[in-house]
Amino acid sequence: MSNLRLKSNTVKTELDLQIACEFDNLPSLEQFAMWADKVLSQYRDESELTIVISDEAQSQQLNNDYRGKNKPTNVLSFEFEAPPGIDIPLVGDLIICPAIVLAEAQEQEKSFHDHFAHMVIHGCLHLLGFDHIKSEDALEMESIEKQLLAELDIADPYRDDI
């Protein structure tokens, strides 16, 4: 597993990127940091985030253990809750499975990196407490995703013309 860390003056989010599987054409550390920062900087003055790039087996195991779904998934979000009295900027971890992201991108006729950007933004919103269980919450979350992706010149991921 390779471990890359980015803390720069251009983004407020400190990112720890852990590559736990081999996969061609992954986004760069800088892209991951830019996408995460696009969301997190809207809601927090400073943030720390870990993104793990996992294979399908690890994604399936975590999805089964934590969500009761015995299949790999695109992104899992694990929010960090600091103990009382501890104030650190860690928001949590995202586990992203590039094989699933690529399959979805191809199925939905999207670019791989654009769909990866969507997964990072979607996952970060979950870390901030957003969800899509109720329809009104889903509409709010999707609206934020669409706006942030549009600012990155990425098409509406929920378009219905595919």
Short mmCIF file of C-alpha atoms in Angstrom, two decimals:
data_model
loop_
_atom_site.label_atom_id
_atom_site.label_comp_id
_atom_site.label_asym_id
_atom_site.label_seq_id
_atom_site.Cartn_x
_atom_site.Cartn_y
_atom_site.Cartn_z
CA MET A 1 0.00 0.00 0.00
CA SER A 2 1.32 3.43 -0.86
CA ASN A 3 0.58 6.41 1.31
CA LEU A 4 0.57 9.98 -0.01
CA ARG A 5 -0.07 13.10 2.07
CA LEU A 6 -0.87 16.56 0.80
CA LYS A 7 -1.01 19.74 2.79
CA SER A 8 -0.66 22.83 0.67
CA ASN A 9 -1.39 26.51 0.65
CA THR A 10 -3.87 26.12 -2.21
CA VAL A 11 -6.33 23.86 -0.35
CA LYS A 12 -7.47 24.01 3.26
CA THR A 13 -7.99 20.25 3.46
CA GLU A 14 -5.10 18.04 4.51
CA LEU A 15 -5.43 14.76 2.64
CA ASP A 16 -3.95 11.36 3.38
CA LEU A 17 -4.38 9.19 0.26
CA GLN A 18 -3.80 5.47 0.76
CA ILE A 19 -3.60 3.32 -2.36
CA ALA A 20 -4.42 -0.23 -1.23
CA CYS A 21 -4.77 -1.76 -4.70
CA GLU A 22 -3.28 -1.46 -8.15
CA PHE A 23 -5.44 0.40 -10.63
CA ASP A 24 -4.65 2.24 -13.86
CA ASN A 25 -5.46 5.89 -14.48
CA LEU A 26 -6.31 6.91 -10.90
CA PRO A 27 -6.79 10.61 -10.31
CA SER A 28 -3.78 12.43 -8.86
CA LEU A 29 -3.31 13.30 -5.21
CA GLU A 30 -3.88 16.94 -6.16
CA GLN A 31 -7.19 16.11 -7.87
CA PHE A 32 -8.43 14.17 -4.86
CA ALA A 33 -7.44 17.07 -2.58
CA MET A 34 -9.13 19.65 -4.83
CA TRP A 35 -12.39 17.66 -4.96
CA ALA A 36 -12.47 17.07 -1.20
CA ASP A 37 -11.59 20.68 -0.47
CA LYS A 38 -14.36 21.88 -2.80
CA VAL A 39 -16.86 20.41 -0.32
CA LEU A 40 -15.17 20.56 3.04
CA SER A 41 -14.00 24.18 2.76
CA GLN A 42 -17.66 25.21 2.35
CA TYR A 43 -18.43 23.96 5.86
CA ARG A 44 -15.19 23.93 7.86
CA ASP A 45 -12.21 26.24 8.32
CA GLU A 46 -9.78 23.33 8.20
CA SER A 47 -10.17 19.64 7.58
CA GLU A 48 -8.18 16.44 7.54
CA LEU A 49 -9.41 13.50 5.47
CA THR A 50 -8.21 10.02 4.62
CA ILE A 51 -9.15 8.47 1.28
CA VAL A 52 -8.41 4.77 0.82
CA ILE A 53 -8.43 3.32 -2.69
CA SER A 54 -9.55 -0.27 -2.16
CA ASP A 55 -10.08 -3.38 -4.20
CA GLU A 56 -13.48 -5.02 -4.61
CA ALA A 57 -12.88 -7.60 -1.87
CA GLN A 58 -12.13 -4.96 0.78
CA SER A 59 -15.04 -2.80 -0.38
CA GLN A 60 -17.40 -5.77 -0.20
CA GLN A 61 -16.16 -6.79 3.26
CA LEU A 62 -16.57 -3.26 4.68
CA ASN A 63 -19.94 -2.79 2.99
CA ASN A 64 -21.12 -6.09 4.48
CA ASP A 65 -19.69 -5.40 7.95
CA TYR A 66 -21.01 -1.84 8.28
CA ARG A 67 -24.05 -1.70 6.00
CA GLY A 68 -25.19 -5.33 5.81
CA LYS A 69 -24.81 -5.33 2.01
CA ASN A 70 -22.68 -8.20 0.74
CA LYS A 71 -21.37 -6.56 -2.42
CA PRO A 72 -18.67 -4.04 -3.29
CA THR A 73 -19.75 -0.42 -3.56
CA ASN A 74 -18.40 2.81 -5.04
CA VAL A 75 -17.77 4.83 -1.86
CA LEU A 76 -18.11 4.27 1.86
CA SER A 77 -17.93 7.12 4.36
CA PHE A 78 -16.78 6.73 7.94
CA GLU A 79 -17.30 9.91 9.95
CA PHE A 80 -14.80 10.61 12.73
CA GLU A 81 -16.29 11.56 16.07
CA ALA A 82 -13.74 12.98 18.45
CA PRO A 83 -14.07 12.23 22.16
CA PRO A 84 -15.50 15.07 24.25
CA GLY A 85 -12.98 17.85 24.81
CA ILE A 86 -10.81 16.82 21.86
CA ASP A 87 -10.85 19.30 18.98
CA ILE A 88 -9.10 18.06 15.86
CA PRO A 89 -9.99 18.78 12.22
CA LEU A 90 -10.27 15.10 11.17
CA VAL A 91 -13.61 14.58 9.38
CA GLY A 92 -13.21 10.88 8.64
CA ASP A 93 -12.35 8.32 6.00
CA LEU A 94 -13.61 7.57 2.51
CA ILE A 95 -13.12 4.10 1.06
CA ILE A 96 -13.43 4.21 -2.73
CA CYS A 97 -13.37 1.20 -5.03
CA PRO A 98 -12.07 2.28 -8.46
CA ALA A 99 -13.30 -0.91 -10.17
CA ILE A 100 -16.88 -0.03 -9.21
CA VAL A 101 -16.39 3.66 -10.07
CA LEU A 102 -15.06 2.68 -13.52
CA ALA A 103 -17.90 0.21 -14.18
CA GLU A 104 -20.49 2.84 -13.18
CA ALA A 105 -18.79 5.53 -15.28
CA GLN A 106 -18.86 3.26 -18.34
CA GLU A 107 -22.47 2.21 -17.72
CA GLN A 108 -23.56 5.84 -17.24
CA GLU A 109 -21.41 7.13 -20.11
CA LYS A 110 -19.39 9.45 -17.88
CA SER A 111 -15.68 10.08 -17.70
CA PHE A 112 -13.89 7.99 -15.08
CA HIS A 113 -12.32 11.02 -13.38
CA ASP A 114 -15.59 13.00 -13.43
CA HIS A 115 -17.36 10.10 -11.73
CA PHE A 116 -14.48 9.85 -9.22
CA ALA A 117 -14.94 13.57 -8.45
CA HIS A 118 -18.63 12.90 -7.82
CA MET A 119 -17.81 10.00 -5.46
CA VAL A 120 -15.37 12.16 -3.46
CA ILE A 121 -17.87 15.02 -3.19
CA HIS A 122 -20.72 12.62 -2.36
CA GLY A 123 -18.63 10.86 0.29
CA CYS A 124 -17.47 14.12 1.86
CA LEU A 125 -21.06 15.31 2.14
CA HIS A 126 -21.86 12.11 4.04
CA LEU A 127 -18.93 12.85 6.37
CA LEU A 128 -20.51 16.25 7.03
CA GLY A 129 -23.81 14.63 8.02
CA PHE A 130 -25.76 14.80 4.76
CA ASP A 131 -27.70 11.74 3.65
CA HIS A 132 -30.19 10.67 1.02
CA ILE A 133 -32.49 8.34 2.94
CA LYS A 134 -35.51 10.69 2.86
CA SER A 135 -36.44 12.21 -0.49
CA GLU A 136 -36.17 15.81 0.72
CA ASP A 137 -32.68 15.10 2.12
CA ALA A 138 -31.71 13.41 -1.14
CA LEU A 139 -32.83 16.47 -3.12
CA GLU A 140 -30.77 18.77 -0.89
CA MET A 141 -27.68 16.57 -1.14
CA GLU A 142 -28.01 16.14 -4.91
CA SER A 143 -28.48 19.88 -5.35
CA ILE A 144 -25.21 20.58 -3.50
CA GLU A 145 -23.42 17.89 -5.52
CA LYS A 146 -24.67 19.32 -8.82
CA GLN A 147 -23.61 22.85 -7.85
CA LEU A 148 -20.11 21.86 -6.72
CA LEU A 149 -19.56 19.62 -9.75
CA ALA A 150 -20.78 22.38 -12.09
CA GLU A 151 -18.17 24.71 -10.54
CA LEU A 152 -15.60 22.07 -11.60
CA ASP A 153 -17.09 21.96 -15.14
CA ILE A 154 -18.48 18.46 -14.53
CA ALA A 155 -21.91 17.64 -15.90
CA ASP A 156 -24.94 16.90 -13.73
CA PRO A 157 -24.37 13.32 -12.48
CA TYR A 158 -28.12 12.83 -12.06
CA ARG A 159 -29.08 13.82 -15.60
CA ASP A 160 -31.75 11.58 -17.01
CA ASP A 161 -30.62 11.60 -20.63
CA ILE A 162 -28.43 8.50 -20.24
#
